[in-house]
Amino acid sequence: MGKPRKRLAKNKNYNYDINRRKLWAKRKKMPTIECTEIAEAWDRRKSVLKNLTDMGLSYDPNKTLCIKKTKEFLGPKFKEDEMEVEEEARPSKEHVIKALEVEASKPAAKTNKLSEPDVQYCTYMIDKYGDDYKAMSRDPKNYYQDTPKQIKKKIYMFKNNTEQYEAYLQSKSEMG
């Protein structure tokens, strides 16, 4: 058998249009931190690892949360009392953790906003059939072959979204 032939790379020309110094500086620059609590506590003179440990955050979750391997379970029996437990240093910036916990404990705002095609679908069905969901399910514009219950649920979501439903009512009152 013959050896596979190496393909010659076509158009391997140097690109003179790229400013390599700017590219290098862009890659070297730290990304912007979107979390305000972390951004305020960040010290640019320290490394990422040192900053995160000062805040009490984990740099590498695999090292922080050690998961025992099967070999450790099957190996010689050992007592957990005899294991050495390393005492972790208290983070110097504990306020960051507390602020993150407070922010995480807040419930997320529910957004049951329907997509634009779904809004058009609901308005068409309501205008044509009113509350007759069985007739809606037989309509030719019911492309996804929704059952009457699915259509009812979709229209219920549309009516509960005050912003979209009020816009529909307003446009209906302007026309009629």
Tab-separated table of N, CA and C in Angstrom:
chain	number	residue	atom	x	y	z
A	1	MET	N	0.826	-1.188	0.000
A	1	MET	CA	0.000	0.000	0.000
A	1	MET	C	0.867	1.248	0.000
A	2	GLY	N	0.343	2.257	-0.662
A	2	GLY	CA	1.064	3.515	-0.725
A	2	GLY	C	0.777	4.389	0.467
A	3	LYS	N	1.613	5.372	0.645
A	3	LYS	CA	1.426	6.316	1.747
A	3	LYS	C	0.423	7.389	1.338
A	4	PRO	N	-0.367	7.872	2.301
A	4	PRO	CA	-1.280	8.970	1.952
A	4	PRO	C	-0.478	10.233	1.656
A	5	ARG	N	-0.905	10.928	0.635
A	5	ARG	CA	-0.201	12.120	0.201
A	5	ARG	C	-0.629	13.325	1.040
A	6	LYS	N	0.316	14.133	1.407
A	6	LYS	CA	-0.005	15.362	2.138
A	6	LYS	C	-0.528	16.389	1.150
A	7	ARG	N	-1.599	17.032	1.508
A	7	ARG	CA	-2.154	18.064	0.644
A	7	ARG	C	-1.439	19.377	0.900
A	8	LEU	N	-1.159	20.048	-0.141
A	8	LEU	CA	-0.521	21.356	-0.010
A	8	LEU	C	-1.576	22.396	0.313
A	9	ALA	N	-1.295	23.180	1.304
A	9	ALA	CA	-2.248	24.218	1.705
A	9	ALA	C	-2.209	25.348	0.682
A	10	LYS	N	-3.363	25.654	0.131
A	10	LYS	CA	-3.437	26.719	-0.857
A	10	LYS	C	-3.598	28.062	-0.160
A	11	ASN	N	-3.110	29.052	-0.774
A	11	ASN	CA	-3.255	30.435	-0.308
A	11	ASN	C	-2.755	30.630	1.121
A	12	LYS	N	-1.598	30.104	1.422
A	12	LYS	CA	-0.999	30.344	2.742
A	12	LYS	C	-0.138	31.595	2.642
A	13	ASN	N	-0.791	32.722	2.448
A	13	ASN	CA	-0.074	33.982	2.324
A	13	ASN	C	-0.198	34.771	3.608
A	14	TYR	N	0.769	35.589	3.867
A	14	TYR	CA	0.750	36.432	5.053
A	14	TYR	C	-0.259	37.546	4.858
A	15	ASN	N	-1.078	37.784	5.873
A	15	ASN	CA	-2.094	38.824	5.797
A	15	ASN	C	-1.510	40.114	6.382
A	16	TYR	N	-1.249	41.066	5.525
A	16	TYR	CA	-0.625	42.314	5.952
A	16	TYR	C	-1.624	43.293	6.557
A	17	ASP	N	-2.906	43.030	6.375
A	17	ASP	CA	-3.937	43.954	6.846
A	17	ASP	C	-4.177	43.873	8.350
A	18	ILE	N	-3.699	42.825	8.986
A	18	ILE	CA	-3.952	42.632	10.414
A	18	ILE	C	-2.836	43.256	11.232
A	19	ASN	N	-3.219	44.053	12.217
A	19	ASN	CA	-2.260	44.644	13.131
A	19	ASN	C	-2.029	43.646	14.265
A	20	ARG	N	-0.920	42.947	14.218
A	20	ARG	CA	-0.667	41.857	15.166
A	20	ARG	C	-0.433	42.375	16.592
A	21	ARG	N	0.083	43.578	16.734
A	21	ARG	CA	0.310	44.131	18.060
A	21	ARG	C	-1.028	44.369	18.768
A	22	LYS	N	-2.009	44.917	18.015
A	22	LYS	CA	-3.336	45.140	18.588
A	22	LYS	C	-4.013	43.816	18.914
A	23	LEU	N	-3.844	42.834	18.047
A	23	LEU	CA	-4.431	41.510	18.282
A	23	LEU	C	-3.891	40.905	19.569
A	24	TRP	N	-2.563	41.013	19.753
A	24	TRP	CA	-1.933	40.464	20.944
A	24	TRP	C	-2.458	41.164	22.194
A	25	ALA	N	-2.590	42.502	22.121
A	25	ALA	CA	-3.073	43.279	23.261
A	25	ALA	C	-4.522	42.920	23.581
A	26	LYS	N	-5.325	42.669	22.539
A	26	LYS	CA	-6.723	42.298	22.737
A	26	LYS	C	-6.844	40.961	23.445
A	27	ARG	N	-6.004	40.018	23.056
A	27	ARG	CA	-6.043	38.692	23.678
A	27	ARG	C	-5.568	38.736	25.122
A	28	LYS	N	-4.612	39.614	25.381
A	28	LYS	CA	-4.023	39.713	26.712
A	28	LYS	C	-4.965	40.407	27.695
A	29	LYS	N	-5.831	41.294	27.179
A	29	LYS	CA	-6.714	42.091	28.034
A	29	LYS	C	-7.727	41.200	28.751
A	30	MET	N	-8.002	41.532	29.991
A	30	MET	CA	-9.000	40.796	30.769
A	30	MET	C	-10.384	41.066	30.205
A	31	PRO	N	-11.235	40.056	30.187
A	31	PRO	CA	-12.605	40.295	29.734
A	31	PRO	C	-13.363	41.135	30.759
A	32	THR	N	-14.397	41.815	30.307
A	32	THR	CA	-15.170	42.645	31.228
A	32	THR	C	-15.999	41.742	32.138
A	33	ILE	N	-16.043	42.080	33.404
A	33	ILE	CA	-16.786	41.301	34.393
A	33	ILE	C	-18.175	41.912	34.506
A	34	GLU	N	-19.197	41.124	34.195
A	34	GLU	CA	-20.563	41.641	34.183
A	34	GLU	C	-21.204	41.651	35.570
A	35	CYS	N	-20.738	40.810	36.461
A	35	CYS	CA	-21.288	40.759	37.815
A	35	CYS	C	-20.735	41.949	38.603
A	36	THR	N	-21.618	42.829	39.060
A	36	THR	CA	-21.171	44.063	39.719
A	36	THR	C	-20.441	43.787	41.029
A	37	GLU	N	-20.906	42.793	41.800
A	37	GLU	CA	-20.273	42.492	43.090
A	37	GLU	C	-18.826	42.041	42.900
A	38	ILE	N	-18.604	41.187	41.913
A	38	ILE	CA	-17.249	40.690	41.662
A	38	ILE	C	-16.395	41.802	41.062
A	39	ALA	N	-16.977	42.588	40.160
A	39	ALA	CA	-16.220	43.658	39.499
A	39	ALA	C	-15.732	44.705	40.506
A	40	GLU	N	-16.551	45.012	41.518
A	40	GLU	CA	-16.152	46.006	42.523
A	40	GLU	C	-15.038	45.494	43.418
A	41	ALA	N	-15.043	44.189	43.713
A	41	ALA	CA	-14.046	43.621	44.614
A	41	ALA	C	-12.783	43.167	43.889
A	42	TRP	N	-12.755	43.227	42.565
A	42	TRP	CA	-11.636	42.719	41.782
A	42	TRP	C	-10.417	43.614	41.935
A	43	ASP	N	-9.247	42.986	42.118
A	43	ASP	CA	-7.982	43.710	42.219
A	43	ASP	C	-7.146	43.344	41.002
A	44	ARG	N	-6.871	44.305	40.152
A	44	ARG	CA	-6.173	44.040	38.889
A	44	ARG	C	-4.715	43.617	39.100
A	45	ARG	N	-4.169	43.920	40.257
A	45	ARG	CA	-2.770	43.568	40.514
A	45	ARG	C	-2.616	42.099	40.878
A	46	LYS	N	-3.725	41.446	41.269
A	46	LYS	CA	-3.666	40.040	41.669
A	46	LYS	C	-4.086	39.136	40.522
A	47	SER	N	-3.700	37.880	40.626
A	47	SER	CA	-4.081	36.907	39.603
A	47	SER	C	-5.547	36.516	39.776
A	48	VAL	N	-6.082	35.830	38.779
A	48	VAL	CA	-7.480	35.398	38.832
A	48	VAL	C	-7.685	34.460	40.014
A	49	LEU	N	-6.773	33.511	40.178
A	49	LEU	CA	-6.867	32.546	41.271
A	49	LEU	C	-6.867	33.238	42.628
A	50	LYS	N	-5.966	34.177	42.827
A	50	LYS	CA	-5.862	34.885	44.107
A	50	LYS	C	-7.103	35.738	44.359
A	51	ASN	N	-7.607	36.410	43.317
A	51	ASN	CA	-8.821	37.217	43.459
A	51	ASN	C	-10.002	36.351	43.885
A	52	LEU	N	-10.186	35.225	43.218
A	52	LEU	CA	-11.333	34.371	43.523
A	52	LEU	C	-11.222	33.757	44.913
A	53	THR	N	-10.024	33.362	45.322
A	53	THR	CA	-9.877	32.792	46.673
A	53	THR	C	-10.096	33.857	47.744
A	54	ASP	N	-9.705	35.095	47.465
A	54	ASP	CA	-9.960	36.187	48.420
A	54	ASP	C	-11.452	36.440	48.588
A	55	MET	N	-12.212	36.221	47.506
A	55	MET	CA	-13.655	36.424	47.560
A	55	MET	C	-14.387	35.204	48.102
A	56	GLY	N	-13.675	34.095	48.246
A	56	GLY	CA	-14.310	32.875	48.732
A	56	GLY	C	-14.987	32.094	47.622
A	57	LEU	N	-14.596	32.344	46.373
A	57	LEU	CA	-15.166	31.636	45.231
A	57	LEU	C	-14.190	30.579	44.741
A	58	SER	N	-14.687	29.631	44.002
A	58	SER	CA	-13.868	28.527	43.526
A	58	SER	C	-13.309	28.827	42.146
A	59	TYR	N	-12.011	28.595	41.977
A	59	TYR	CA	-11.384	28.746	40.672
A	59	TYR	C	-11.563	27.472	39.859
A	60	ASP	N	-11.396	26.341	40.505
A	60	ASP	CA	-11.551	25.043	39.841
A	60	ASP	C	-12.498	24.183	40.671
A	61	PRO	N	-13.754	24.038	40.247
A	61	PRO	CA	-14.708	23.269	41.039
A	61	PRO	C	-14.341	21.801	41.186
A	62	ASN	N	-13.547	21.261	40.257
A	62	ASN	CA	-13.121	19.865	40.365
A	62	ASN	C	-12.203	19.659	41.563
A	63	LYS	N	-11.418	20.673	41.894
A	63	LYS	CA	-10.542	20.563	43.068
A	63	LYS	C	-11.300	20.915	44.345
A	64	THR	N	-12.253	21.833	44.239
A	64	THR	CA	-13.006	22.267	45.411
A	64	THR	C	-13.949	21.171	45.892
A	65	LEU	N	-14.707	20.599	44.995
A	65	LEU	CA	-15.656	19.539	45.323
A	65	LEU	C	-15.078	18.204	44.865
A	66	CYS	N	-14.273	17.613	45.704
A	66	CYS	CA	-13.643	16.345	45.336
A	66	CYS	C	-14.683	15.238	45.344
A	67	ILE	N	-14.785	14.554	44.228
A	67	ILE	CA	-15.671	13.400	44.127
A	67	ILE	C	-14.792	12.163	44.210
A	68	LYS	N	-15.130	11.282	45.129
A	68	LYS	CA	-14.307	10.094	45.317
A	68	LYS	C	-14.416	9.177	44.118
A	69	LYS	N	-13.287	8.631	43.728
A	69	LYS	CA	-13.260	7.710	42.606
A	69	LYS	C	-13.622	6.309	43.092
A	70	THR	N	-13.966	5.450	42.165
A	70	THR	CA	-14.370	4.089	42.504
A	70	THR	C	-13.244	3.345	43.201
A	71	LYS	N	-12.018	3.590	42.782
A	71	LYS	CA	-10.866	2.918	43.400
A	71	LYS	C	-10.787	3.222	44.894
A	72	GLU	N	-11.141	4.454	45.248
A	72	GLU	CA	-11.090	4.838	46.659
A	72	GLU	C	-12.150	4.096	47.468
A	73	PHE	N	-13.301	3.826	46.829
A	73	PHE	CA	-14.348	3.075	47.524
A	73	PHE	C	-13.983	1.601	47.645
A	74	LEU	N	-13.343	1.052	46.640
A	74	LEU	CA	-13.028	-0.361	46.616
A	74	LEU	C	-11.718	-0.689	47.316
A	75	GLY	N	-10.860	0.299	47.488
A	75	GLY	CA	-9.547	0.086	48.085
A	75	GLY	C	-9.646	-0.267	49.563
A	76	PRO	N	-8.512	-0.285	50.260
A	76	PRO	CA	-8.516	-0.638	51.682
A	76	PRO	C	-9.398	0.320	52.476
A	77	LYS	N	-10.060	-0.237	53.456
A	77	LYS	CA	-10.977	0.552	54.285
A	77	LYS	C	-10.193	1.593	55.080
A	78	PHE	N	-10.744	2.750	55.167
A	78	PHE	CA	-10.130	3.808	55.962
A	78	PHE	C	-11.219	4.547	56.710
A	79	LYS	N	-10.835	5.061	57.824
A	79	LYS	CA	-11.785	5.806	58.642
A	79	LYS	C	-11.726	7.277	58.258
A	80	GLU	N	-12.880	7.859	58.191
A	80	GLU	CA	-12.939	9.272	57.829
A	80	GLU	C	-12.412	10.157	58.953
A	81	ASP	N	-12.407	9.612	60.187
A	81	ASP	CA	-11.896	10.383	61.317
A	81	ASP	C	-10.389	10.591	61.193
A	82	GLU	N	-9.705	9.589	60.624
A	82	GLU	CA	-8.250	9.650	60.530
A	82	GLU	C	-7.778	10.531	59.384
A	83	MET	N	-8.678	10.820	58.453
A	83	MET	CA	-8.287	11.642	57.305
A	83	MET	C	-7.947	13.054	57.767
A	84	GLU	N	-6.933	13.595	57.152
A	84	GLU	CA	-6.540	14.959	57.495
A	84	GLU	C	-7.469	15.935	56.797
A	85	VAL	N	-7.991	16.826	57.566
A	85	VAL	CA	-8.879	17.838	57.010
A	85	VAL	C	-8.124	19.157	57.008
A	86	GLU	N	-7.980	19.697	55.800
A	86	GLU	CA	-7.288	20.971	55.690
A	86	GLU	C	-8.229	22.090	56.104
A	87	GLU	N	-7.723	22.957	56.914
A	87	GLU	CA	-8.528	24.081	57.356
A	87	GLU	C	-8.373	25.203	56.341
A	88	GLU	N	-9.496	25.590	55.740
A	88	GLU	CA	-9.441	26.633	54.716
A	88	GLU	C	-9.357	28.007	55.368
A	89	ALA	N	-8.609	28.871	54.715
A	89	ALA	CA	-8.478	30.240	55.205
A	89	ALA	C	-9.772	30.993	54.924
A	90	ARG	N	-10.161	31.836	55.851
A	90	ARG	CA	-11.387	32.620	55.670
A	90	ARG	C	-11.145	33.642	54.568
A	91	PRO	N	-12.092	33.795	53.663
A	91	PRO	CA	-11.916	34.796	52.606
A	91	PRO	C	-11.928	36.203	53.185
A	92	SER	N	-11.070	37.060	52.625
A	92	SER	CA	-10.981	38.427	53.149
A	92	SER	C	-12.130	39.305	52.644
A	93	LYS	N	-12.753	38.896	51.549
A	93	LYS	CA	-13.849	39.691	50.994
A	93	LYS	C	-15.138	38.874	51.057
A	94	GLU	N	-15.620	38.657	52.269
A	94	GLU	CA	-16.827	37.845	52.469
A	94	GLU	C	-18.089	38.547	51.988
A	95	HIS	N	-18.047	39.850	51.896
A	95	HIS	CA	-19.240	40.592	51.463
A	95	HIS	C	-19.654	40.215	50.039
A	96	VAL	N	-18.700	39.750	49.228
A	96	VAL	CA	-19.012	39.356	47.847
A	96	VAL	C	-19.910	38.126	47.857
A	97	ILE	N	-19.546	37.140	48.676
A	97	ILE	CA	-20.347	35.907	48.765
A	97	ILE	C	-21.754	36.220	49.267
A	98	LYS	N	-21.838	37.060	50.293
A	98	LYS	CA	-23.148	37.412	50.846
A	98	LYS	C	-24.013	38.125	49.808
A	99	ALA	N	-23.411	39.037	49.054
A	99	ALA	CA	-24.156	39.764	48.020
A	99	ALA	C	-24.623	38.813	46.921
A	100	LEU	N	-23.769	37.859	46.544
A	100	LEU	CA	-24.144	36.875	45.513
A	100	LEU	C	-25.262	35.967	46.004
A	101	GLU	N	-25.203	35.578	47.284
A	101	GLU	CA	-26.260	34.725	47.849
A	101	GLU	C	-27.595	35.462	47.894
A	102	VAL	N	-27.566	36.744	48.263
A	102	VAL	CA	-28.798	37.540	48.302
A	102	VAL	C	-29.389	37.656	46.904
A	103	GLU	N	-28.524	37.907	45.925
A	103	GLU	CA	-28.992	38.046	44.543
A	103	GLU	C	-29.547	36.721	44.009
A	104	ALA	N	-28.913	35.613	44.383
A	104	ALA	CA	-29.366	34.301	43.910
A	104	ALA	C	-30.668	33.883	44.573
A	105	SER	N	-30.922	34.364	45.787
A	105	SER	CA	-32.141	33.977	46.497
A	105	SER	C	-33.376	34.701	45.984
A	106	LYS	N	-33.174	35.802	45.254
A	106	LYS	CA	-34.322	36.529	44.704
A	106	LYS	C	-34.965	35.696	43.606
A	107	PRO	N	-36.293	35.636	43.582
A	107	PRO	CA	-36.940	34.858	42.518
A	107	PRO	C	-36.770	35.545	41.167
A	108	ALA	N	-36.589	34.751	40.145
A	108	ALA	CA	-36.433	35.294	38.800
A	108	ALA	C	-37.775	35.786	38.283
A	109	ALA	N	-37.744	36.876	37.564
A	109	ALA	CA	-38.972	37.436	37.010
A	109	ALA	C	-39.485	36.522	35.903
A	110	LYS	N	-40.750	36.161	35.994
A	110	LYS	CA	-41.335	35.285	34.986
A	110	LYS	C	-41.691	36.103	33.755
A	111	THR	N	-41.277	35.597	32.627
A	111	THR	CA	-41.631	36.239	31.373
A	111	THR	C	-42.319	35.205	30.501
A	112	ASN	N	-43.636	35.258	30.487
A	112	ASN	CA	-44.410	34.353	29.648
A	112	ASN	C	-44.781	35.066	28.358
A	113	LYS	N	-43.815	35.666	27.744
A	113	LYS	CA	-44.062	36.411	26.533
A	113	LYS	C	-44.100	35.437	25.360
A	114	LEU	N	-45.171	35.508	24.595
A	114	LEU	CA	-45.284	34.657	23.420
A	114	LEU	C	-44.502	35.271	22.267
A	115	SER	N	-44.068	34.411	21.358
A	115	SER	CA	-43.355	34.901	20.185
A	115	SER	C	-44.351	35.617	19.257
A	116	GLU	N	-43.813	36.394	18.338
A	116	GLU	CA	-44.664	37.168	17.432
A	116	GLU	C	-45.576	36.282	16.575
A	117	PRO	N	-45.065	35.159	16.022
A	117	PRO	CA	-45.978	34.290	15.261
A	117	PRO	C	-47.102	33.704	16.122
A	118	ASP	N	-46.796	33.378	17.390
A	118	ASP	CA	-47.825	32.849	18.289
A	118	ASP	C	-48.879	33.914	18.610
A	119	VAL	N	-48.451	35.154	18.757
A	119	VAL	CA	-49.391	36.247	19.025
A	119	VAL	C	-50.323	36.421	17.829
A	120	GLN	N	-49.744	36.391	16.623
A	120	GLN	CA	-50.570	36.520	15.419
A	120	GLN	C	-51.549	35.352	15.314
A	121	TYR	N	-51.095	34.160	15.642
A	121	TYR	CA	-51.924	32.961	15.614
A	121	TYR	C	-53.103	33.103	16.587
A	122	CYS	N	-52.789	33.532	17.822
A	122	CYS	CA	-53.836	33.691	18.843
A	122	CYS	C	-54.849	34.762	18.450
A	123	THR	N	-54.353	35.891	17.950
A	123	THR	CA	-55.281	36.963	17.567
A	123	THR	C	-56.175	36.522	16.410
A	124	TYR	N	-55.608	35.805	15.461
A	124	TYR	CA	-56.395	35.301	14.332
A	124	TYR	C	-57.486	34.360	14.820
A	125	MET	N	-57.110	33.437	15.708
A	125	MET	CA	-58.067	32.442	16.211
A	125	MET	C	-59.168	33.113	17.041
A	126	ILE	N	-58.803	34.072	17.888
A	126	ILE	CA	-59.794	34.757	18.724
A	126	ILE	C	-60.747	35.565	17.852
A	127	ASP	N	-60.188	36.266	16.842
A	127	ASP	CA	-61.031	37.064	15.949
A	127	ASP	C	-62.005	36.197	15.169
A	128	LYS	N	-61.556	35.046	14.729
A	128	LYS	CA	-62.380	34.211	13.863
A	128	LYS	C	-63.362	33.332	14.637
A	129	TYR	N	-62.916	32.748	15.768
A	129	TYR	CA	-63.729	31.738	16.454
A	129	TYR	C	-64.189	32.126	17.858
A	130	GLY	N	-63.621	33.151	18.439
A	130	GLY	CA	-64.010	33.526	19.807
A	130	GLY	C	-63.479	32.508	20.803
A	131	ASP	N	-64.390	31.742	21.464
A	131	ASP	CA	-63.976	30.744	22.450
A	131	ASP	C	-64.225	29.309	21.980
A	132	ASP	N	-64.450	29.086	20.708
A	132	ASP	CA	-64.710	27.745	20.188
A	132	ASP	C	-63.376	27.071	19.835
A	133	TYR	N	-62.810	26.358	20.827
A	133	TYR	CA	-61.485	25.771	20.654
A	133	TYR	C	-61.503	24.558	19.723
A	134	LYS	N	-62.624	23.843	19.653
A	134	LYS	CA	-62.717	22.695	18.738
A	134	LYS	C	-62.647	23.168	17.293
A	135	ALA	N	-63.329	24.269	16.999
A	135	ALA	CA	-63.287	24.816	15.645
A	135	ALA	C	-61.886	25.328	15.324
A	136	MET	N	-61.209	25.898	16.338
A	136	MET	CA	-59.843	26.386	16.140
A	136	MET	C	-58.902	25.248	15.770
A	137	SER	N	-59.113	24.087	16.394
A	137	SER	CA	-58.230	22.952	16.123
A	137	SER	C	-58.401	22.425	14.700
A	138	ARG	N	-59.566	22.669	14.084
A	138	ARG	CA	-59.815	22.206	12.717
A	138	ARG	C	-59.435	23.245	11.663
A	139	ASP	N	-59.035	24.435	12.107
A	139	ASP	CA	-58.706	25.514	11.183
A	139	ASP	C	-57.461	25.156	10.355
A	140	PRO	N	-57.423	25.503	9.077
A	140	PRO	CA	-56.247	25.208	8.249
A	140	PRO	C	-54.975	25.936	8.691
A	141	LYS	N	-55.121	27.036	9.419
A	141	LYS	CA	-53.929	27.756	9.904
A	141	LYS	C	-53.340	27.123	11.164
A	142	ASN	N	-53.938	26.054	11.655
A	142	ASN	CA	-53.405	25.323	12.805
A	142	ASN	C	-52.326	24.369	12.277
A	143	TYR	N	-51.179	24.950	11.886
A	143	TYR	CA	-50.120	24.198	11.220
A	143	TYR	C	-49.549	23.095	12.087
A	144	TYR	N	-49.422	23.364	13.374
A	144	TYR	CA	-48.797	22.394	14.275
A	144	TYR	C	-49.794	21.383	14.813
A	145	GLN	N	-51.008	21.415	14.311
A	145	GLN	CA	-52.071	20.483	14.689
A	145	GLN	C	-52.258	20.435	16.206
A	146	ASP	N	-52.366	21.618	16.785
A	146	ASP	CA	-52.604	21.722	18.226
A	146	ASP	C	-53.996	21.192	18.547
A	147	THR	N	-54.107	20.531	19.697
A	147	THR	CA	-55.402	20.048	20.164
A	147	THR	C	-56.169	21.229	20.759
A	148	PRO	N	-57.487	21.084	20.965
A	148	PRO	CA	-58.235	22.198	21.579
A	148	PRO	C	-57.668	22.638	22.922
A	149	LYS	N	-57.182	21.674	23.727
A	149	LYS	CA	-56.600	22.041	25.034
A	149	LYS	C	-55.314	22.841	24.855
A	150	GLN	N	-54.489	22.454	23.885
A	150	GLN	CA	-53.232	23.173	23.647
A	150	GLN	C	-53.517	24.600	23.170
A	151	ILE	N	-54.503	24.739	22.313
A	151	ILE	CA	-54.877	26.078	21.823
A	151	ILE	C	-55.421	26.917	22.975
A	152	LYS	N	-56.238	26.296	23.833
A	152	LYS	CA	-56.804	27.004	24.982
A	152	LYS	C	-55.688	27.508	25.899
A	153	LYS	N	-54.688	26.654	26.111
A	153	LYS	CA	-53.557	27.007	26.970
A	153	LYS	C	-52.759	28.161	26.355
A	154	LYS	N	-52.556	28.107	25.039
A	154	LYS	CA	-51.802	29.147	24.342
A	154	LYS	C	-52.537	30.490	24.421
A	155	ILE	N	-53.853	30.456	24.224
A	155	ILE	CA	-54.653	31.684	24.283
A	155	ILE	C	-54.722	32.203	25.718
A	156	TYR	N	-54.771	31.295	26.692
A	156	TYR	CA	-54.754	31.682	28.110
A	156	TYR	C	-53.454	32.410	28.430
A	157	MET	N	-52.330	31.880	27.931
A	157	MET	CA	-51.032	32.539	28.143
A	157	MET	C	-51.021	33.914	27.483
A	158	PHE	N	-51.619	34.001	26.296
A	158	PHE	CA	-51.678	35.276	25.571
A	158	PHE	C	-52.500	36.298	26.348
A	159	LYS	N	-53.643	35.865	26.892
A	159	LYS	CA	-54.502	36.788	27.645
A	159	LYS	C	-53.879	37.188	28.975
A	160	ASN	N	-53.083	36.317	29.569
A	160	ASN	CA	-52.442	36.635	30.848
A	160	ASN	C	-51.251	37.577	30.689
A	161	ASN	N	-50.691	37.621	29.509
A	161	ASN	CA	-49.599	38.555	29.266
A	161	ASN	C	-50.228	39.911	28.958
A	162	THR	N	-50.326	40.739	29.970
A	162	THR	CA	-51.066	41.994	29.858
A	162	THR	C	-50.524	42.897	28.758
A	163	GLU	N	-49.226	42.936	28.621
A	163	GLU	CA	-48.611	43.832	27.641
A	163	GLU	C	-49.069	43.489	26.216
A	164	GLN	N	-48.985	42.218	25.861
A	164	GLN	CA	-49.352	41.805	24.501
A	164	GLN	C	-50.873	41.839	24.302
A	165	TYR	N	-51.609	41.435	25.315
A	165	TYR	CA	-53.067	41.375	25.182
A	165	TYR	C	-53.671	42.780	25.087
A	166	GLU	N	-53.138	43.731	25.872
A	166	GLU	CA	-53.633	45.103	25.814
A	166	GLU	C	-53.334	45.747	24.459
A	167	ALA	N	-52.179	45.418	23.893
A	167	ALA	CA	-51.849	45.932	22.563
A	167	ALA	C	-52.847	45.394	21.535
A	168	TYR	N	-53.237	44.143	21.688
A	168	TYR	CA	-54.228	43.532	20.787
A	168	TYR	C	-55.586	44.210	20.949
A	169	LEU	N	-56.025	44.419	22.206
A	169	LEU	CA	-57.317	45.062	22.457
A	169	LEU	C	-57.336	46.495	21.924
A	170	GLN	N	-56.217	47.186	22.090
A	170	GLN	CA	-56.119	48.562	21.619
A	170	GLN	C	-56.208	48.617	20.093
A	171	SER	N	-55.524	47.701	19.430
A	171	SER	CA	-55.561	47.689	17.954
A	171	SER	C	-56.953	47.299	17.456
A	172	LYS	N	-57.637	46.435	18.232
A	172	LYS	CA	-58.984	46.015	17.858
A	172	LYS	C	-59.970	47.171	18.011
A	173	SER	N	-59.797	47.971	19.089
A	173	SER	CA	-60.718	49.091	19.334
A	173	SER	C	-60.501	50.208	18.301
A	174	GLU	N	-59.269	50.361	17.813
A	174	GLU	CA	-58.984	51.371	16.804
A	174	GLU	C	-59.639	50.995	15.462
A	175	MET	N	-59.659	49.703	15.162
A	175	MET	CA	-60.208	49.247	13.893
A	175	MET	C	-61.756	49.244	13.915
A	176	GLY	N	-62.320	48.838	15.055
A	176	GLY	CA	-63.762	48.667	15.131
A	176	GLY	C	-64.403	49.851	15.712
